Amino acid sequence: MMNSLHEGAPTLIRREDYAAPAFLIDSVALTFDLDPAKTRVLNQMRVRRNPDVPAQALRLDGEDLNLARVLVNGAGTSFKLDGQQLVLENLPEGTEPFDLEIFTTCAPASNTQLMGLYVSQGTFFTQCEAEGFRRITYFLDRPDVMASYTVTLRADKATYPVLLSNGNLVEEGALEDGPNGPRHYAKWVDPHKKPCYLFALVAGQLVRREQKIIARNGQEHTLQIYVRAGDLDKTEHAMNSLMASIAWDEARFGLPLDLERFMIVATSDFNMGAMENKGLNIFNTKFVLANPATATDVDYANVESVVGHEYFHNWTGNRVTCRDWFQLSLKEGLTVFRDQEFSMDMVASASARAVKRIEDVRLLRTAQFAEDAGPMAHPIRPDQYQEINNFYTLTVYEKGAEVVRMMQTLVGRDGFARGMRLYFERHDGQAVTCDDFAQAIADANPDSHLALLLPQFKHWYSQAGTPRLHSQGEYDADAQTYTLTLSQSCPPSPGQPVKAPFVIPVAVGLLDAQGQDIPGTARTVVLSDTSASVVFEHVPSAPVPSILRGFSAPVVLQHAYTDAELLTLLAHDSDAFNRWEAGQRLALRLALAAIQADGDVPTEPLDSAYMDAMRAVLQAPQLDAAFKELVLTLPSETYIAEQLDMVDPQRIHAVREAMRLQLATALQTDWAHTFESHHDNGAYRPDPVSSGRRALVGLALHMLCLAARHSGDPVWPGKAYQRVKDAGNMTDRFQSLSALVSSGHELATAALERFHARFQREELVLDKWFALQAGAPDHGGHILPMVQQLLTHPDFHIKNPNRARSLIFSYCNANPGAFHRADGAGYTFWRDHVLAINAFNPQVAARLARALDRWRQLAEPYRSAACAAIEHVAAQPDLSNDVREVVTRALAD
Ligand code: ZN
């Protein structure tokens, strides 16, 4: 790890400095002798000078490698090492290809960063995106260098019976015995050229589920999912999701699977969710494994969307890749958009689609909006970075997806599909830029708002920050017209004090006083100036405007709705998103009033109009359970904090807890009825209707346990405990456990013990067990000591990213009421763990470091204590580039 520390001032990489590669690598043959302590890598490349670039030395990237030999056209050559780069100056002149052979070794067993080649539970895995390939061999480690790969894997047969790499298996067989007995090899050829970040190998003891499918064009494909022995019964859902993904991409975008063989492999040790390596996707077990006994409905939905996401990268990312890492959103924003659309198309009803949209927007607004308002704010196509790993962000992914979605809104669904076809016609097999993508969508739709406003639309790519959309309506009874005036502004971002106006598609419709849609008023207004007005004609009475339907743009809508208007929208809007949003606005308004009021936190912050509306939603027979659960869930503490200039996390926590308690007690009979009428014991199916019912039942049980904690009534906690013991699936079981833990009931301790004993051999369930405790509502500061205690639990392993996230991140990143302590002890805990993790896995440490991004917004005494903790981290001499960038930006003013 120390080798990845960069001495001296860290270098900023700038987008404007892009230069085409001086050399091209046409093909590469890699031979691995796999050994955990010392793996030998023979790298035989066919290289030539790029005729378009002036002659210069060849500089190959490398990191933590031991170099043994360099040959050019079979003969020794002079070379030097410059920092981590291998520099070759005396190469053949002219543009003829030459052979370059490099022999190195590396140490996978001691690779704790999980980048490059590493060992997880005795099995070899690779992770090369973004710059991990240079930890395997010297190479031009940049995405615009695309080569053909042939890979030979050699290893002990008993320990590593399965040998996988990208593409097709062309040869396998026995080798001479080694010191540990029989050895064997496998040779793989990838039929597609690719950048090195898509290289992968896996070697170990794995079992597989296999499925043959016939595509529309009659071609047969073999699909395989590789897991550890014992996990095979958790692969059915991932396989179904993969088959559905393949069918969807063909049906919606005409994009077929271009490989005979497509493999997914699961590993427990993974820095992120999953990786789209060509034909050999590697997944965090969390996003592959699911069965009813161990996975919740949320896990099932996540598996479907991540399997889809990685599969969709096969076209958006792999067939057409990024010119450089500044273009990351080219593949990630587009692929998130595609996986969101896939999940929506997989559900039958309009209301289930709306539920998915609400969930996606909730993530964007809580986490991405916060990122966009903080010190790490960056455009979806950043202009500079210190460490690319820090830019796999919610902005690049989720806001990037919103930008693609706006393009679809501006050109229509068919127009967008046409644009995608043009994009692939023009760029298949290339490494391109975000500009190329936007141009293709616009060119395929020459008369669209997108084409007409393209240069201005692209401000979404270059400007950070969340625009504010101000809206004001005026009804003219005599003229029967309604005038909606829209204007925009955007707060400054680091390095961007002033912004040019964005192109904002605003979907609107007008409701009459009874909440019915006024015919002919629904439309999409495209705001491109600083301000503009639209006039609606033939409006018979003063309307209620429903603005930004479906969340048609990633902006903050500021409209002075009256409570009565919001209640109308909540009760009637034909747009389910805005119906939900009206309820959130009402709750937020009440929360902010209670937070900003003088004196003690009111015991009943919610007013009767709100309570009545919530009761009506709970009782409404025509509403889906999933939708009810979303409406009855209060805005999160993080989202509430984002509305404030100065944040007192304890006050926010206290107010939200008071609101929860009020909802729990005042609606107790409704919650009880909801529980009784929605819970069932049928066979588990993860479809939207039954998962929605389970979600609502779970919320009801939480509420009932919360009310019981205060009334002392033992009935509902008793039921919850019983369900921890005998629920038929993990969703019901875990919700019941969570209801006891989050209500702070005394039965929680026994329930936690019982749950742990039952699932002690299920890693992913133990992750939930840790996360639940670290994320529970704080009562008088009890969470931190408990988290500290859990650090010493025999099942806690800090080097495993999933486990570290389940305990440490759940506390620091997902539990503001427990983390922000007046004594600053939460920040000391954060500081110590950022430094501890920094020493072995910088990428994960840097994510943890982001927990204090918004420290400047904190009130005292939190602000000073947080600042001191960040300064302490920043003062360490041996920080990774990753953590260094995060803390430096946090402290910059
Ligand atoms: Zn992705």
Short mmCIF file of N, CA and C in Angstrom, two decimals, residues 26-100:
data_model
loop_
_atom_site.label_atom_id
_atom_site.label_comp_id
_atom_site.label_asym_id
_atom_site.label_seq_id
_atom_site.Cartn_x
_atom_site.Cartn_y
_atom_site.Cartn_z
N ASP A 26 -2.16 -3.32 -29.76
CA ASP A 26 -3.14 -4.05 -30.57
C ASP A 26 -3.59 -5.33 -29.89
N SER A 27 -2.62 -6.05 -29.33
CA SER A 27 -3.01 -7.30 -28.69
C SER A 27 -2.12 -7.55 -27.48
N VAL A 28 -2.64 -8.32 -26.59
CA VAL A 28 -1.88 -8.66 -25.40
C VAL A 28 -2.16 -10.12 -25.02
N ALA A 29 -1.07 -10.85 -24.77
CA ALA A 29 -1.20 -12.23 -24.28
C ALA A 29 -0.65 -12.24 -22.86
N LEU A 30 -1.49 -12.63 -21.92
CA LEU A 30 -1.09 -12.65 -20.52
C LEU A 30 -1.02 -14.09 -20.04
N THR A 31 0.07 -14.44 -19.37
CA THR A 31 0.17 -15.78 -18.77
C THR A 31 0.40 -15.61 -17.28
N PHE A 32 -0.49 -16.19 -16.50
CA PHE A 32 -0.42 -16.06 -15.04
C PHE A 32 -0.03 -17.39 -14.42
N ASP A 33 0.98 -17.37 -13.57
CA ASP A 33 1.22 -18.51 -12.69
C ASP A 33 0.71 -18.08 -11.33
N LEU A 34 -0.48 -18.57 -11.00
CA LEU A 34 -1.18 -18.03 -9.83
C LEU A 34 -0.66 -18.63 -8.54
N ASP A 35 -0.21 -17.76 -7.67
CA ASP A 35 0.28 -18.17 -6.36
C ASP A 35 -0.03 -16.99 -5.44
N PRO A 36 -0.72 -17.24 -4.32
CA PRO A 36 -1.16 -16.13 -3.47
C PRO A 36 -0.01 -15.24 -3.01
N ALA A 37 1.13 -15.85 -2.69
CA ALA A 37 2.23 -15.05 -2.16
C ALA A 37 2.99 -14.34 -3.27
N LYS A 38 3.12 -15.02 -4.42
CA LYS A 38 3.91 -14.44 -5.50
C LYS A 38 3.38 -14.98 -6.83
N THR A 39 2.60 -14.17 -7.47
CA THR A 39 2.05 -14.56 -8.77
C THR A 39 2.94 -14.00 -9.86
N ARG A 40 3.23 -14.84 -10.84
CA ARG A 40 4.10 -14.41 -11.93
C ARG A 40 3.26 -14.08 -13.15
N VAL A 41 3.55 -12.93 -13.73
CA VAL A 41 2.74 -12.45 -14.85
C VAL A 41 3.64 -12.18 -16.05
N LEU A 42 3.40 -12.93 -17.11
CA LEU A 42 4.10 -12.69 -18.36
C LEU A 42 3.16 -11.93 -19.29
N ASN A 43 3.62 -10.76 -19.72
CA ASN A 43 2.78 -9.87 -20.52
C ASN A 43 3.44 -9.67 -21.88
N GLN A 44 2.81 -10.23 -22.94
CA GLN A 44 3.40 -10.12 -24.29
C GLN A 44 2.49 -9.28 -25.16
N MET A 45 2.97 -8.07 -25.47
CA MET A 45 2.13 -7.12 -26.19
C MET A 45 2.63 -6.91 -27.61
N ARG A 46 1.69 -6.58 -28.46
CA ARG A 46 2.02 -6.11 -29.80
C ARG A 46 1.71 -4.60 -29.76
N VAL A 47 2.78 -3.81 -29.90
CA VAL A 47 2.65 -2.36 -29.69
C VAL A 47 3.05 -1.62 -30.96
N ARG A 48 2.44 -0.49 -31.22
CA ARG A 48 2.94 0.37 -32.31
C ARG A 48 2.75 1.83 -31.93
N ARG A 49 3.52 2.67 -32.60
CA ARG A 49 3.39 4.10 -32.33
C ARG A 49 2.08 4.61 -32.91
N ASN A 50 1.46 5.54 -32.22
CA ASN A 50 0.25 6.17 -32.74
C ASN A 50 0.68 7.18 -33.81
N PRO A 51 0.29 6.93 -35.07
CA PRO A 51 0.77 7.80 -36.15
C PRO A 51 0.32 9.25 -35.99
N ASP A 52 -0.70 9.49 -35.20
CA ASP A 52 -1.23 10.86 -35.05
C ASP A 52 -0.54 11.67 -33.98
N VAL A 53 0.42 11.05 -33.29
CA VAL A 53 1.04 11.74 -32.15
C VAL A 53 2.54 11.83 -32.36
N PRO A 54 3.17 12.96 -32.07
CA PRO A 54 4.63 13.09 -32.24
C PRO A 54 5.38 12.00 -31.47
N ALA A 55 6.51 11.55 -32.05
CA ALA A 55 7.28 10.46 -31.44
C ALA A 55 7.76 10.83 -30.04
N GLN A 56 7.64 9.91 -29.13
CA GLN A 56 8.08 10.15 -27.75
C GLN A 56 8.32 8.82 -27.06
N ALA A 57 8.80 8.88 -25.83
CA ALA A 57 9.07 7.65 -25.08
C ALA A 57 7.76 6.96 -24.72
N LEU A 58 7.85 5.63 -24.53
CA LEU A 58 6.69 4.87 -24.07
C LEU A 58 6.72 4.85 -22.54
N ARG A 59 5.66 5.33 -21.92
CA ARG A 59 5.58 5.36 -20.45
C ARG A 59 4.44 4.44 -20.03
N LEU A 60 4.80 3.33 -19.41
CA LEU A 60 3.78 2.36 -18.98
C LEU A 60 3.49 2.53 -17.49
N ASP A 61 2.22 2.44 -17.14
CA ASP A 61 1.83 2.57 -15.74
C ASP A 61 2.06 1.26 -15.01
N GLY A 62 2.51 1.36 -13.74
CA GLY A 62 2.66 0.18 -12.90
C GLY A 62 2.48 0.60 -11.45
N GLU A 63 2.13 -0.34 -10.59
CA GLU A 63 1.98 0.00 -9.17
C GLU A 63 2.18 -1.26 -8.34
N ASP A 64 3.01 -1.20 -7.36
CA ASP A 64 3.29 -2.34 -6.48
C ASP A 64 3.72 -3.60 -7.24
N LEU A 65 4.53 -3.44 -8.30
CA LEU A 65 4.97 -4.59 -9.10
C LEU A 65 6.46 -4.83 -8.88
N ASN A 66 6.88 -6.09 -9.00
CA ASN A 66 8.31 -6.38 -9.04
C ASN A 66 8.67 -6.72 -10.46
N LEU A 67 9.55 -5.93 -11.03
CA LEU A 67 9.90 -6.09 -12.44
C LEU A 67 11.08 -7.03 -12.59
N ALA A 68 10.94 -8.05 -13.45
CA ALA A 68 12.03 -9.01 -13.64
C ALA A 68 12.68 -8.90 -15.01
N ARG A 69 11.90 -8.52 -16.06
CA ARG A 69 12.48 -8.61 -17.40
C ARG A 69 11.68 -7.76 -18.38
N VAL A 70 12.38 -7.12 -19.29
CA VAL A 70 11.74 -6.38 -20.39
C VAL A 70 12.44 -6.74 -21.69
N LEU A 71 11.69 -7.21 -22.67
CA LEU A 71 12.28 -7.55 -23.97
C LEU A 71 11.53 -6.83 -25.08
N VAL A 72 12.28 -6.29 -26.05
CA VAL A 72 11.66 -5.70 -27.22
C VAL A 72 12.06 -6.53 -28.43
N ASN A 73 11.06 -7.03 -29.16
CA ASN A 73 11.30 -7.96 -30.27
C ASN A 73 12.26 -9.08 -29.85
N GLY A 74 12.07 -9.57 -28.66
CA GLY A 74 12.81 -10.73 -28.17
C GLY A 74 14.18 -10.43 -27.60
N ALA A 75 14.62 -9.18 -27.62
CA ALA A 75 15.96 -8.84 -27.13
C ALA A 75 15.88 -7.87 -25.96
N GLY A 76 16.89 -7.91 -25.12
CA GLY A 76 16.95 -7.00 -23.97
C GLY A 76 16.97 -5.55 -24.43
N THR A 77 16.53 -4.67 -23.57
CA THR A 77 16.47 -3.26 -23.95
C THR A 77 16.73 -2.41 -22.72
N SER A 78 17.08 -1.16 -22.95
CA SER A 78 17.27 -0.28 -21.80
C SER A 78 15.92 0.28 -21.36
N PHE A 79 15.79 0.48 -20.08
CA PHE A 79 14.55 1.09 -19.56
C PHE A 79 14.90 1.79 -18.27
N LYS A 80 13.99 2.66 -17.85
CA LYS A 80 14.17 3.26 -16.53
C LYS A 80 12.83 3.35 -15.82
N LEU A 81 12.89 3.51 -14.52
CA LEU A 81 11.66 3.70 -13.76
C LEU A 81 11.58 5.15 -13.32
N ASP A 82 10.43 5.77 -13.63
CA ASP A 82 10.22 7.15 -13.24
C ASP A 82 9.00 7.16 -12.33
N GLY A 83 9.25 7.27 -11.03
CA GLY A 83 8.14 7.09 -10.08
C GLY A 83 7.61 5.68 -10.25
N GLN A 84 6.34 5.57 -10.54
CA GLN A 84 5.73 4.25 -10.73
C GLN A 84 5.72 3.82 -12.19
N GLN A 85 6.18 4.70 -13.09
CA GLN A 85 6.10 4.37 -14.51
C GLN A 85 7.37 3.71 -15.03
N LEU A 86 7.17 2.79 -15.97
CA LEU A 86 8.28 2.16 -16.67
C LEU A 86 8.46 2.91 -17.98
N VAL A 87 9.67 3.45 -18.20
CA VAL A 87 9.89 4.31 -19.36
C VAL A 87 10.83 3.63 -20.35
N LEU A 88 10.40 3.51 -21.60
CA LEU A 88 11.21 2.90 -22.66
C LEU A 88 11.47 3.95 -23.72
N GLU A 89 12.77 4.30 -23.87
CA GLU A 89 13.10 5.39 -24.79
C GLU A 89 13.65 4.90 -26.12
N ASN A 90 14.29 3.72 -26.09
CA ASN A 90 14.96 3.26 -27.32
C ASN A 90 14.13 2.22 -28.05
N LEU A 91 12.98 2.63 -28.50
CA LEU A 91 12.09 1.70 -29.20
C LEU A 91 12.26 1.85 -30.69
N PRO A 92 11.89 0.81 -31.45
CA PRO A 92 12.01 0.90 -32.91
C PRO A 92 11.28 2.13 -33.43
N GLU A 93 11.89 2.76 -34.42
CA GLU A 93 11.22 3.93 -35.01
C GLU A 93 10.21 3.48 -36.05
N GLY A 94 9.45 4.42 -36.56
CA GLY A 94 8.43 4.07 -37.56
C GLY A 94 7.17 3.55 -36.90
N THR A 95 6.17 3.25 -37.72
CA THR A 95 4.87 2.88 -37.16
C THR A 95 4.62 1.38 -37.23
N GLU A 96 5.66 0.60 -37.59
CA GLU A 96 5.50 -0.86 -37.59
C GLU A 96 5.28 -1.39 -36.18
N PRO A 97 4.42 -2.36 -36.00
CA PRO A 97 4.25 -2.94 -34.66
C PRO A 97 5.51 -3.67 -34.21
N PHE A 98 5.73 -3.71 -32.91
CA PHE A 98 6.84 -4.50 -32.36
C PHE A 98 6.33 -5.27 -31.15
N ASP A 99 7.12 -6.28 -30.76
CA ASP A 99 6.75 -7.10 -29.60
C ASP A 99 7.38 -6.53 -28.34
N LEU A 100 6.59 -6.38 -27.34
CA LEU A 100 7.10 -5.93 -26.04
C LEU A 100 6.69 -6.96 -25.00
#
